[in-house]
Coordinates of C-alpha atoms in Angstrom, one line a residue:
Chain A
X54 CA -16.0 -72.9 14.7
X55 CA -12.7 -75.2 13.9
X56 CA -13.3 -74.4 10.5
X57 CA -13.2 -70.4 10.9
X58 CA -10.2 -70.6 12.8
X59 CA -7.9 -72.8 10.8
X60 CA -8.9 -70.7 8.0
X61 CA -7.9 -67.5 10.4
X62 CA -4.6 -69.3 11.2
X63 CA -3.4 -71.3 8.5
X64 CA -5.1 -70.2 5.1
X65 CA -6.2 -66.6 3.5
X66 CA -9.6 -66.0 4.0
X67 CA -11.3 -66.4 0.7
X68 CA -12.5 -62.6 0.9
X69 CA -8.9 -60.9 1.4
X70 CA -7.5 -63.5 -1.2
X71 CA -10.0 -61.6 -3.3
X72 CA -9.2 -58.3 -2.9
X73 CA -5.6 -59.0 -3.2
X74 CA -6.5 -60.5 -6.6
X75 CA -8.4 -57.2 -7.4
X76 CA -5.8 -54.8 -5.5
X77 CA -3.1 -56.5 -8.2
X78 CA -5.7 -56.5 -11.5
X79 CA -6.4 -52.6 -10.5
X80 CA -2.1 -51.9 -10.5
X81 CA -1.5 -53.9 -13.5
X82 CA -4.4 -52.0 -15.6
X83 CA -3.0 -48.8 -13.8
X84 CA 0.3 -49.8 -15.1
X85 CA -0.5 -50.8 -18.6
X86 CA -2.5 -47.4 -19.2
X87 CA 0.3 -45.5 -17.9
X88 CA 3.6 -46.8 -19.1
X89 CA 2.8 -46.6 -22.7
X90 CA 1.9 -42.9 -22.2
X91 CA 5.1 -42.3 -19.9
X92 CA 7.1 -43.9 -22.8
X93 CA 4.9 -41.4 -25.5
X94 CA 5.6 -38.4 -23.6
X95 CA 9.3 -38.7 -23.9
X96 CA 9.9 -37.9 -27.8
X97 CA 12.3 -40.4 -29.9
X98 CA 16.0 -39.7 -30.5
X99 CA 15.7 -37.8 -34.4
X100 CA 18.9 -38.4 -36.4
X101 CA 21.5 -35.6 -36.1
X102 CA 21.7 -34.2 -40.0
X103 CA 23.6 -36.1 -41.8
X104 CA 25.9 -33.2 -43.0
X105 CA 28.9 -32.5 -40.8
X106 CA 30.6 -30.6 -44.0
X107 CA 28.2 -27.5 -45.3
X108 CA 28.6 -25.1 -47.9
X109 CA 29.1 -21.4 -45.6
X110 CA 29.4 -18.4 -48.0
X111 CA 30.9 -17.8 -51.1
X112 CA 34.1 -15.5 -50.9
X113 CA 32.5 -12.8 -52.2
X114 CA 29.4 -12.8 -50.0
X115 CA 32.4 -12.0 -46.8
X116 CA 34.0 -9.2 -49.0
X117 CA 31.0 -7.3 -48.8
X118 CA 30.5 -7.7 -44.8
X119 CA 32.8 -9.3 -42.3
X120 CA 30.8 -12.1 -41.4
X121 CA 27.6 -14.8 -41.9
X122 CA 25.4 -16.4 -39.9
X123 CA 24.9 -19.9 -41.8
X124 CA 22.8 -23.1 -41.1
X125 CA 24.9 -25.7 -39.9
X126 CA 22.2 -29.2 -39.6
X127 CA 19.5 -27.7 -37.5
X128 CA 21.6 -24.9 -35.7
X129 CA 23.3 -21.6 -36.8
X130 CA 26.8 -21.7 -37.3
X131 CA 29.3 -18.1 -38.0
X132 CA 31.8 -17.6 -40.6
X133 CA 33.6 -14.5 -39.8
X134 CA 36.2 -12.9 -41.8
X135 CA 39.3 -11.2 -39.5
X136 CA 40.7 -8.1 -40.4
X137 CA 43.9 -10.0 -41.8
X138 CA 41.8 -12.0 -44.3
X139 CA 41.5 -15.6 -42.1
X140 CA 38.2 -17.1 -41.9
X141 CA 37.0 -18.6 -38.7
X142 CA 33.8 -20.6 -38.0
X143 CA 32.2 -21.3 -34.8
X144 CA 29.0 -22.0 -33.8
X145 CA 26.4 -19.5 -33.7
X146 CA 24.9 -20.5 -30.4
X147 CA 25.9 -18.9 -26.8
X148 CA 27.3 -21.2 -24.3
X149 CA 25.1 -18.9 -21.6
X150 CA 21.5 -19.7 -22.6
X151 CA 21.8 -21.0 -26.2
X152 CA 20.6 -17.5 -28.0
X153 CA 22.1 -16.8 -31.6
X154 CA 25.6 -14.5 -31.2
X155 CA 26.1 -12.0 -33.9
X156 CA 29.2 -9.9 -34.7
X157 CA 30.2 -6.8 -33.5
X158 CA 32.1 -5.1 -35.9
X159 CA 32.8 -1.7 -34.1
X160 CA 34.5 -3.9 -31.5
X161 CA 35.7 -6.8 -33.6
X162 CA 33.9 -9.3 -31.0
X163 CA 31.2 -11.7 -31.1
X164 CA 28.2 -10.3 -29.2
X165 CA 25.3 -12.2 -27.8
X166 CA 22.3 -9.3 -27.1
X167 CA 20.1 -11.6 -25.2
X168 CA 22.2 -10.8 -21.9
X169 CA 25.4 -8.9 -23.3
X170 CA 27.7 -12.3 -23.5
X171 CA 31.0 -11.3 -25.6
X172 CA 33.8 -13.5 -27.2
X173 CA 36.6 -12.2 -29.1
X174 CA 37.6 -13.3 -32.3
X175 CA 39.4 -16.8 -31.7
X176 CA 35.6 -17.2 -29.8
X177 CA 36.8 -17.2 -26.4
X178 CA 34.5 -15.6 -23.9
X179 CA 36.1 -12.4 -23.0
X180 CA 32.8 -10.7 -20.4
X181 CA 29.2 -11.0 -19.8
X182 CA 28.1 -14.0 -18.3
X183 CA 28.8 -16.6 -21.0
X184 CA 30.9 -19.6 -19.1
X185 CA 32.4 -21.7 -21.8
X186 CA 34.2 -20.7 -25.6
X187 CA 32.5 -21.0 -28.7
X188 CA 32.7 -24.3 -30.5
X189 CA 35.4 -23.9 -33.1
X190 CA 34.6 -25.7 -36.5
X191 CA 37.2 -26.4 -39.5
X192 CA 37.4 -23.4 -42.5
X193 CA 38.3 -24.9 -45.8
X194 CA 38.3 -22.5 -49.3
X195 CA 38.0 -24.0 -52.4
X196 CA 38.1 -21.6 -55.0
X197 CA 35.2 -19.2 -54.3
X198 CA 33.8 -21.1 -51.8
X199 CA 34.3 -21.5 -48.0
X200 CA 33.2 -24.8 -46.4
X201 CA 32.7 -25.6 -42.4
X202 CA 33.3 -29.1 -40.6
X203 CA 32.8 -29.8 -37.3
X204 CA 36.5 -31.3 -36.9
Chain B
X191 CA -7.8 -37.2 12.5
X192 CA -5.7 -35.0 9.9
X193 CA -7.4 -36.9 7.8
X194 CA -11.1 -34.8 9.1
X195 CA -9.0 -31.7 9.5
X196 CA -8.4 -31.8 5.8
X197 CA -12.1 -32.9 5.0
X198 CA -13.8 -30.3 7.5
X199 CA -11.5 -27.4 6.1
X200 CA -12.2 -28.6 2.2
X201 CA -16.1 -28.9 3.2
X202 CA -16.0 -25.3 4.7
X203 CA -15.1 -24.0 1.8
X204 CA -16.4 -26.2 -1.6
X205 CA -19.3 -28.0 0.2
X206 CA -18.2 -31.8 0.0
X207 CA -20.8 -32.6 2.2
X208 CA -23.3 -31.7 -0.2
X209 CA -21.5 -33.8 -2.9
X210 CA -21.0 -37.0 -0.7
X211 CA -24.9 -36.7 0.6
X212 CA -26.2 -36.5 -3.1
X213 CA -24.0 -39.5 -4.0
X214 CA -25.3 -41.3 -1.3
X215 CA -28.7 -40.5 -2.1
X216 CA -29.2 -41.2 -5.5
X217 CA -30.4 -44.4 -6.2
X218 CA -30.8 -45.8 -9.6
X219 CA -34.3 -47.9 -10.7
X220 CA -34.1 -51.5 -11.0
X221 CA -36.0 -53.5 -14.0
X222 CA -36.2 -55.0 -17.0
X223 CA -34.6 -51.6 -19.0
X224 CA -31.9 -51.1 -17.0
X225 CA -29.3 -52.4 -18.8
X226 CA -30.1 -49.3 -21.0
X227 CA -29.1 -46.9 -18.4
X228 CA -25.0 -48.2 -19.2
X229 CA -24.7 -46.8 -22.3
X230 CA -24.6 -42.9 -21.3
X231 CA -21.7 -43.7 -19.3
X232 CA -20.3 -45.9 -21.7
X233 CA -20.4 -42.5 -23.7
X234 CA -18.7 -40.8 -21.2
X235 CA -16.1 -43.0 -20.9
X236 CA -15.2 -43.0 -24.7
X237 CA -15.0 -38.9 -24.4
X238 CA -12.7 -39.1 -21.8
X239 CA -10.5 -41.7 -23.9
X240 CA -10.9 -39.0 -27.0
X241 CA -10.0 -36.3 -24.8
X242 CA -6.7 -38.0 -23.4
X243 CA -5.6 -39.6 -26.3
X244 CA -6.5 -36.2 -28.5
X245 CA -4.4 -34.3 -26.2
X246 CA -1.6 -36.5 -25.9
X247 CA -1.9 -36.3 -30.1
X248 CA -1.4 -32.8 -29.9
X249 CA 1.9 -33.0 -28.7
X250 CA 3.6 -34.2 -32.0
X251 CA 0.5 -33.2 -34.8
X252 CA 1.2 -30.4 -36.7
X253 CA -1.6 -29.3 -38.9
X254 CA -0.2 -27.6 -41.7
X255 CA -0.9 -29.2 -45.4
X256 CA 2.5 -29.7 -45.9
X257 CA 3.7 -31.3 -42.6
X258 CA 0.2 -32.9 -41.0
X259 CA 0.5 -36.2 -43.3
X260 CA 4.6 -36.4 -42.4
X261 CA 3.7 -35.8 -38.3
X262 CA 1.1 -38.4 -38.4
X263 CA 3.6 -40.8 -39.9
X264 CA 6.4 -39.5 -37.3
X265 CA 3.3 -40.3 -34.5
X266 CA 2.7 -43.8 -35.9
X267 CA 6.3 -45.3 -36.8
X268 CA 8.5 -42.9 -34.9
X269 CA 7.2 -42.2 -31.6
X270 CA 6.8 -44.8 -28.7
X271 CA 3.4 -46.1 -28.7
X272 CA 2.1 -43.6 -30.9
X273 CA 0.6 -45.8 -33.2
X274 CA -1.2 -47.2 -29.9
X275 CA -2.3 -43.9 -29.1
X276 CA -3.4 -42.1 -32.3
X277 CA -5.5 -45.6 -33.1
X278 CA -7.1 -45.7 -30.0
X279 CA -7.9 -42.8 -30.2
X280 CA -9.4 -43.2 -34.1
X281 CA -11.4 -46.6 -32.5
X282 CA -13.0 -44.6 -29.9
X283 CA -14.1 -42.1 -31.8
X284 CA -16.2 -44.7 -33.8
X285 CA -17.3 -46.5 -30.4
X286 CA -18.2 -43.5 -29.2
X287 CA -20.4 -42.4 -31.8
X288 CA -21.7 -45.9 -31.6
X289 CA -22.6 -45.9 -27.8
X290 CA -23.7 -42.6 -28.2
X291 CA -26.2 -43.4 -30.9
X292 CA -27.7 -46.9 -28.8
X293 CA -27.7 -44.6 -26.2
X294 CA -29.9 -42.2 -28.2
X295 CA -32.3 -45.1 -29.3
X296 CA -33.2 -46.1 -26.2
X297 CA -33.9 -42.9 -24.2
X298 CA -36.0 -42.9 -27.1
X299 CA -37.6 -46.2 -27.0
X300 CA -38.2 -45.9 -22.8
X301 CA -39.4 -42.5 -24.2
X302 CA -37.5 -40.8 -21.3
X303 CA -37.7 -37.4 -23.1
X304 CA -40.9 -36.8 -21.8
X305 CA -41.8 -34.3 -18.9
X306 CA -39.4 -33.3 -17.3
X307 CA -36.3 -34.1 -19.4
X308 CA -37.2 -32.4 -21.9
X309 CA -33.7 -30.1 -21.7
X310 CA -31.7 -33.5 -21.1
X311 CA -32.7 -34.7 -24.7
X312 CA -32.4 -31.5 -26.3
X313 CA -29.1 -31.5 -25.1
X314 CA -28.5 -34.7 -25.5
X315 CA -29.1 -34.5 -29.4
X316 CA -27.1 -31.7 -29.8
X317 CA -24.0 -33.3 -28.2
X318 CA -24.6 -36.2 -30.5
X319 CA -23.7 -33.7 -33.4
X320 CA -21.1 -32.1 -32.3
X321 CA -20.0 -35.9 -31.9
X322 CA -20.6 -36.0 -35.7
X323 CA -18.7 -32.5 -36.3
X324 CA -15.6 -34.0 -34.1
X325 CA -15.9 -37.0 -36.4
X326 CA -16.0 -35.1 -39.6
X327 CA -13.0 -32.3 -38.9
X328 CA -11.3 -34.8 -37.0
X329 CA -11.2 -37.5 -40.3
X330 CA -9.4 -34.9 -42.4
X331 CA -6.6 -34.0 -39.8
X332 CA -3.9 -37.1 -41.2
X333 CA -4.5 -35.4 -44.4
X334 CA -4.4 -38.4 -46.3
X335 CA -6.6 -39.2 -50.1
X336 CA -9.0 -40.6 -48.3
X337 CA -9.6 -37.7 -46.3
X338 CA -9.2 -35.3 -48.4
X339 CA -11.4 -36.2 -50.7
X340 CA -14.0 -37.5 -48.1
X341 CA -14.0 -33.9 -47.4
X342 CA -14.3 -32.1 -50.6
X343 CA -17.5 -34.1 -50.7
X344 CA -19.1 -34.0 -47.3
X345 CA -18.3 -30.1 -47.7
X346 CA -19.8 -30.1 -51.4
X347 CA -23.1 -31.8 -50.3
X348 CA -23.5 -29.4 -47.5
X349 CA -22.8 -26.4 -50.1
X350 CA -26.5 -27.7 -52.1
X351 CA -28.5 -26.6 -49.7
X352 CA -30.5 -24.1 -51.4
X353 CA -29.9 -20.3 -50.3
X354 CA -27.5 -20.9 -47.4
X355 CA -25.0 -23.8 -48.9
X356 CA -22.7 -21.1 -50.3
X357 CA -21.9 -19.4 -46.9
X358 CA -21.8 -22.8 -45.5
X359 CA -19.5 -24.0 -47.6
X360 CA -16.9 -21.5 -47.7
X361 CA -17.4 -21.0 -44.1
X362 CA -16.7 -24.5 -43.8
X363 CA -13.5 -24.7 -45.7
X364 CA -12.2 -21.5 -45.4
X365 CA -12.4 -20.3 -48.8
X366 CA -13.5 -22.0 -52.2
X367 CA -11.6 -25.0 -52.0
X368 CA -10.1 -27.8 -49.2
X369 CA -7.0 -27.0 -49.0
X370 CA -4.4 -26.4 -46.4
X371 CA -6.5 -23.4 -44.9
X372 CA -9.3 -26.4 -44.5
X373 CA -7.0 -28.4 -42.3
X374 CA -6.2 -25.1 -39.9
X375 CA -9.6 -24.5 -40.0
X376 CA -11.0 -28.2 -39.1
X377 CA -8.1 -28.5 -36.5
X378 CA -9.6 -25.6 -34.9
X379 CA -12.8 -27.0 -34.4
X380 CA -11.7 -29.8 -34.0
X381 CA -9.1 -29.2 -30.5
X382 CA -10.5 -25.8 -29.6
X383 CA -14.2 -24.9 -30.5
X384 CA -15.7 -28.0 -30.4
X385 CA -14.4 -28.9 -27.1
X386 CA -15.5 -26.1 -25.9
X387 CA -19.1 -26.4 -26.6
X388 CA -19.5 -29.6 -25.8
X389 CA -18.0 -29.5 -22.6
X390 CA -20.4 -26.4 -21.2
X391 CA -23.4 -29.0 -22.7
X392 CA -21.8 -32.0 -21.4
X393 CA -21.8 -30.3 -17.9
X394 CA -25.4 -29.3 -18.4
X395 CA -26.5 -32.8 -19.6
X396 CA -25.1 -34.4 -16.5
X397 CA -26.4 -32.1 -14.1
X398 CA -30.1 -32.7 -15.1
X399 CA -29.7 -36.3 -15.0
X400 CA -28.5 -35.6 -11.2
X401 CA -31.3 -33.3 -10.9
X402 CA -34.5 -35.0 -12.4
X403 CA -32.7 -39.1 -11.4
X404 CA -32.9 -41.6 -14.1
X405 CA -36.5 -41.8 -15.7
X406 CA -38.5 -45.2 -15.8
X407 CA -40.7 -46.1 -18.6
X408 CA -44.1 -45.3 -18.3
X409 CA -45.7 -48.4 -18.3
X410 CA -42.9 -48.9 -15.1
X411 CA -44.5 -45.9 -13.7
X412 CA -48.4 -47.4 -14.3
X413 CA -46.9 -50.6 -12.3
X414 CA -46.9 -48.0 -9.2
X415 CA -46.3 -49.5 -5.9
X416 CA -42.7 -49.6 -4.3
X417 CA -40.1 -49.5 -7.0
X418 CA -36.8 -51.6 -6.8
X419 CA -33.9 -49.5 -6.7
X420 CA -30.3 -49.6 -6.1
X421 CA -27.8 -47.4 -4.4
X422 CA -25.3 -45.8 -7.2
X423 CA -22.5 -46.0 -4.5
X424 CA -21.3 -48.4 -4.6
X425 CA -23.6 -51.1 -6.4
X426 CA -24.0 -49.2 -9.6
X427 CA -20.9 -47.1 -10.2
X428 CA -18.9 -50.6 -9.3
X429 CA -21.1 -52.0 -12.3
X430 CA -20.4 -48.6 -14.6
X431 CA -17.0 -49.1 -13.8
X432 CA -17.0 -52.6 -14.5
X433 CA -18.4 -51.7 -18.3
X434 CA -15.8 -48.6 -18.3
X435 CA -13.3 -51.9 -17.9
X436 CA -14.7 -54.0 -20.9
X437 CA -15.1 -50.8 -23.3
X438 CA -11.0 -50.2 -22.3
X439 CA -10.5 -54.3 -23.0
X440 CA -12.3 -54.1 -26.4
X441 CA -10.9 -50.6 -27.2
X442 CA -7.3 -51.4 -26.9
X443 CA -7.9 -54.9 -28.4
X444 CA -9.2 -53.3 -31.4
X445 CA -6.6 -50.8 -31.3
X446 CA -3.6 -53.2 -31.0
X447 CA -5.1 -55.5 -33.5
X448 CA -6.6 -53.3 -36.3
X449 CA -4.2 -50.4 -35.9
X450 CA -5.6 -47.6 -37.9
X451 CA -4.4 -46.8 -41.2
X452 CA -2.8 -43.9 -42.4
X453 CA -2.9 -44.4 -45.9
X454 CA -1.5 -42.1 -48.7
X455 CA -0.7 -38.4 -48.5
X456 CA -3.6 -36.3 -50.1
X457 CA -2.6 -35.0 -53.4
X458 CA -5.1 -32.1 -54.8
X459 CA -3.9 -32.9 -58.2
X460 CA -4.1 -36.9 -58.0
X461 CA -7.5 -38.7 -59.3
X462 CA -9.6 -39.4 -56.3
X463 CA -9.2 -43.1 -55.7
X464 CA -12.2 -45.5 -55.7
X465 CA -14.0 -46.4 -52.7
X466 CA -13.8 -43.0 -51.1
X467 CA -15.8 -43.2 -48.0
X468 CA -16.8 -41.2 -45.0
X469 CA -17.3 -42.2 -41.5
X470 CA -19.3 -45.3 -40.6
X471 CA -22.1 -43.3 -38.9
X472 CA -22.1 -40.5 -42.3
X473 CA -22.5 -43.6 -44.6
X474 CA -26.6 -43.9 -44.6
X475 CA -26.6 -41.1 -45.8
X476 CA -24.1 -41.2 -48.2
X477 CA -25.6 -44.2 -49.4
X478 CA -29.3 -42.3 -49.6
X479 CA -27.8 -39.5 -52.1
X480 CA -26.4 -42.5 -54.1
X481 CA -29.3 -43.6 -55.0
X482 CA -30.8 -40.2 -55.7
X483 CA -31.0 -39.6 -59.4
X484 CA -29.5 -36.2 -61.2
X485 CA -32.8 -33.4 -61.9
X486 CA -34.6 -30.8 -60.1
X487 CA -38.2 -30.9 -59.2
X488 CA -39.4 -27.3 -58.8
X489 CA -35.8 -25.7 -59.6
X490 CA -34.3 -27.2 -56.6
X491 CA -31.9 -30.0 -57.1
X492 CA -32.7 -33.9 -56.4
X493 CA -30.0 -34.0 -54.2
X494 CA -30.9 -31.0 -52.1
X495 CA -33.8 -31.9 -52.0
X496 CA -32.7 -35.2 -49.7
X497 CA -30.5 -33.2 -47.8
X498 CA -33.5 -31.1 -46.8
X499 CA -35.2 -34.4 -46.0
X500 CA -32.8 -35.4 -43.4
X501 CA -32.4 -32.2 -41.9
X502 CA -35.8 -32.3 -41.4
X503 CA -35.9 -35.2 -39.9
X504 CA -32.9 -34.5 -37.3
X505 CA -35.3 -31.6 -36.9
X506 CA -38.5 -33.5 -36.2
X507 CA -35.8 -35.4 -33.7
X508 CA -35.0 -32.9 -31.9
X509 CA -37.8 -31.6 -31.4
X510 CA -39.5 -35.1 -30.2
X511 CA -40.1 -34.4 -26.9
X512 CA -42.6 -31.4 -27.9
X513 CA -44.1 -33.9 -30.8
X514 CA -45.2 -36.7 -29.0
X515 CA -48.3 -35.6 -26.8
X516 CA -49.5 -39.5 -26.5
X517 CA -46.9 -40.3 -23.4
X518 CA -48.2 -37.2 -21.6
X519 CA -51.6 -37.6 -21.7
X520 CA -52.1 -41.3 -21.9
X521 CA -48.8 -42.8 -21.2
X522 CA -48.2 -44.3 -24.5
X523 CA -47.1 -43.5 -27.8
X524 CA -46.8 -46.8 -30.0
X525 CA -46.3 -44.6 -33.4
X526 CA -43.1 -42.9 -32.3
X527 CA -41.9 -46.4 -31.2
X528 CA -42.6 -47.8 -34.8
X529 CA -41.2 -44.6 -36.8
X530 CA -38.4 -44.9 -34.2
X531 CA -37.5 -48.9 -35.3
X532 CA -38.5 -48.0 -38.6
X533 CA -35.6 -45.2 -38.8
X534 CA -32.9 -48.0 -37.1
X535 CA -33.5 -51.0 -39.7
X536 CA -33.4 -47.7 -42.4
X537 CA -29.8 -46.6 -41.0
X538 CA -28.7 -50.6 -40.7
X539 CA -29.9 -50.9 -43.8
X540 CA -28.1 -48.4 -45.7
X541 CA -24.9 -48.9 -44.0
X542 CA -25.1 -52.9 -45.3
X543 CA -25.7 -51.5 -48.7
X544 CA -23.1 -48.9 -48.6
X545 CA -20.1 -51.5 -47.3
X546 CA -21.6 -54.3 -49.2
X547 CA -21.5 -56.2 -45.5
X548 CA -23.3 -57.6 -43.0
X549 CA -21.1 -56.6 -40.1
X550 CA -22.9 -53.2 -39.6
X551 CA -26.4 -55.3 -39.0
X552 CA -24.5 -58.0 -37.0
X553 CA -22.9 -55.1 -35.0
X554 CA -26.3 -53.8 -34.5
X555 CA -28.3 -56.6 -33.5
X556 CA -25.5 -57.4 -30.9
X557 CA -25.9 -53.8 -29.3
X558 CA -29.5 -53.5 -29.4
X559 CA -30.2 -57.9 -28.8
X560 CA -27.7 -58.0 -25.8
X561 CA -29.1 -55.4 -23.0
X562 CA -32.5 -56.2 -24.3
X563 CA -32.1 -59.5 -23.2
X564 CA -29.8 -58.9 -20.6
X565 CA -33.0 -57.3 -19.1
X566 CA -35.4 -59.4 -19.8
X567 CA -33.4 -62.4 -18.5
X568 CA -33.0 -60.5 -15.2
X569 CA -36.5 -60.1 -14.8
X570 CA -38.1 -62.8 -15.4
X571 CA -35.0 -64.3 -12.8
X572 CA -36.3 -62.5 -10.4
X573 CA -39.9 -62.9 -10.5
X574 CA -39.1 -66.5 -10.3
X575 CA -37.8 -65.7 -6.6

């Protein structure tokens, strides 16, 4: 009897000592199957391309329509050509819900037809629902052709 | 008393009541075999790795010939744990082709095919394929010279079969030649087809052994009298689970240890490189047509000639529960037992020859040595009492 009881007061019964030992084993396997797929799942940081200075258009290509859609890394970037012969870059992709703009040329705007967004030509957003400008990049000719930095 | 609110309104309307008096039921015999009964779940178990890991795989694969070899490498040296993942996954496969075939032996040795589980092992051989057809469209998926080439000749020695082996080889890669149409084509069966199939048969496999209870051997059944069983809640799914938890301990051990190699990107123009190899469990038979000499007996090739041979022979498999008429009418069948040892020393045999090592023999007489004993120690422990 004395021996039941001081183990009831003053030590843990061998039996719940053991399923605390099992109740831990159980979390800890739990926790190593889980954690490395938690850390799997979330996919690693890929390097930005490398390029923040791209070859656009050549001079010629804008001549023959007011403006390009170019790959800038792994997003579209667009050159446009204003009517007084300035070139102006911005990127391609709508503050709203990150479509592809294009330009309007009857309007002389940017126009994004996924849910009628419009900028004007310095790419400030002018209507539709788009909440922030266009990111501006840097226009550089050299000879006949027109380069684009993020500045 | 939420607690029965929830059960009575789930019971009402899926039946749980049926589900938790079957598990209650079913009992699972107790004697010198029964370490045997482990390695269908141990089977089990390895799928359910496959299919996690395989789907978790499927997130960053991309199986195109130009980008598979370049996403494997991304999985392995890129992503977190991905080189844990994708080799657990490549270890499993092999354990579970290995379980799977110990597993096959021994339903075959207690001879538990017989009336009425019949359907079980007919099943039951056909998922063991389809575990073969995962293993050989999964192999070529990294797309590596190993692979590829692996697979120009696994799909070349299915194409000499007489009359059929053109259809089945272009069917199988997708036109004349392996190339990046082969990989779209394996990686469908491999995630989509494949699953598919095995999972209706899987579902039917496991059913009937709920249905017809795990089968004693018949000289267990001659012993008559009152059998020893055990309750599967919880005494034998705690010892199921305990296995499930050494298979995960080995597995990963492997997996961290031996991580799987990715090798070099296939090149259709490159010379095959030496030692191309298939799977483990394709080598006995890759070894077999080794030794097979060039010539035709009766205008069929030599070679198709042994491919024929061991289709037949997965055909008289098969078909073994229909063949052996001795354990239904007098309980015994000693031939099948010898053909059936005779055709594991002939696949462990082979395989030594074919990897120039013992291991495959030493890996075999630890899985077919240790339950054996395992049971036979138990037994005689407890006739002692």
């Amino acid at each position: 009897m004395q021996e039941i009881r001081r183990s009831d007061t003053r030590q843990m019964p061998r039996r719940r000592f053991l399923d605390r030992l099992l109740g831990v084993s159980v979390v800890g396997l739990a926790t190593a199957v889980v954690y490395p797929i938690v850390r799997y799942l979330s996919p690693p940081e890929v390097p930005e391309a490398a390029s923040n200075r791209v070859l656009a258009a050549k001079v010629s290509e804008l001549e023959q329509s007011p403006a390009k859609i170019f790959p800038f890394g792994s997003e579209a970037g667009i050159l446009i050509r204003s009517p007084d012969g300035e070139y102006r870059a911005f990127a391609a992709t709508c503050t709203h819900l990150e479509c592809t703009v294009q330009f309007h040329e009857p309007s002389k705007r940017i126009w994004c037809a996924c849910h009628n967004g419009w900028y004007d030509m310095n790419g400030r957003n002018v209507a539709g629902p788009p909440p922030k400008p266009l990111e501006r990049y840097t226009v550089q000719v050299e000879g006949d052709e027109i380069f684009v930095s993020r500045s | 008393m939420a607690f029965r609110g929830i059960g009575g309104w789930l019971d009402d309307r899926i039946g749980l009541e049926g589900v938790r008096r079957m598990a209650e039921e079913k009992t699972v015999p107790v004697h010198r075999h029964s370490p045997w009964y482990y390695f269908g779940g141990m089977t089990l178990f390895f799928f359910l790795v496959q299919v996690a890991t395989g789907i978790l795989l499927m997130l960053y694969y991309r199986p195109s010939s130009e980008e598979a070899y370049e996403s494997v490498q991304f999985i392995v040296t890129q992503v977190p744990f991905g080189w844990l993942i994708r080799s657990i996954h490549s270890w499993s496969a092999n354990l579970m082709v290995g379980a799977a075939f110990v597993h096959l032996f021994s339903v075959f040795f207690l001879k538990a095919y017989r009336r009425p589980r019949e359907l079980t092992w007919l099943s039951g051989f056909v998922l063991l394929i389809l575990a073969l057809g995962f293993g050989f469209s999964g192999y070529l998926l990294p797309w590596n010279k190993l692979a590829y080439f692996a697979t120009r000749v696994g799909t070349d020695i299915a194409g000499s079969v007489p009359l059929v082996g053109e259809f089945v080889l272009r069917f199988l890669r997708g036109g004349d030649h392996v190339t990046g149409g082969t990989l779209s084509r394996f990686y469908g069966w491999h995630v989509a087809i494949l699953p598919a199939i095995t999972v209706a048969l899987l579902g039917l496999h496991l059913w009937l052994v709920q249905r017809h209870g795990m089968s004693v051997t018949p000289a267990e059944e001659r012993k008559g009298g009152a059998r020893r069983r055990m309750p599967f809640v919880p005494d034998f799914l705690l010892r199921d689970l305990f296995g499930w938890t050494i298979a995960l301990a080995v597995l990963a051990a492997l997996a961290a240890l031996f991580p799987w190699e990715l090798g070099e990107k296939a090149d259709p123009f490159a010379p095959a490189p030496a030692n191309i190899k298939p799977e483990w469990y394709f080598m006995f038979m890759f070894q077999t047509l080794k030794y097979v000499p060039g010539g035709e007996i009766v205008g069929i090739e030599n070679e198709a000639i042994a491919i024929l041979g061991f289709g037949a022979i997965g055909l008289l498999a098969f078909l073994v529960p229909f063949l052996d008429r001795g354990v239904v009418r007098v309980g015994r069948s000693p031939g099948f037992t010898i053909v059936g040892v005779a055709g594991i020393l002939y696949i462990v045999l082979l395989t030594v020859l074919g990897y120039h090592s013992w291991v495959p023999a030493a890996a075999a007489a630890v899985l077919f040595l240790v339950p054996w004993l395992a049971g036979r120690g138990a037994d005689s422990g407890r006739e002692e009492r």
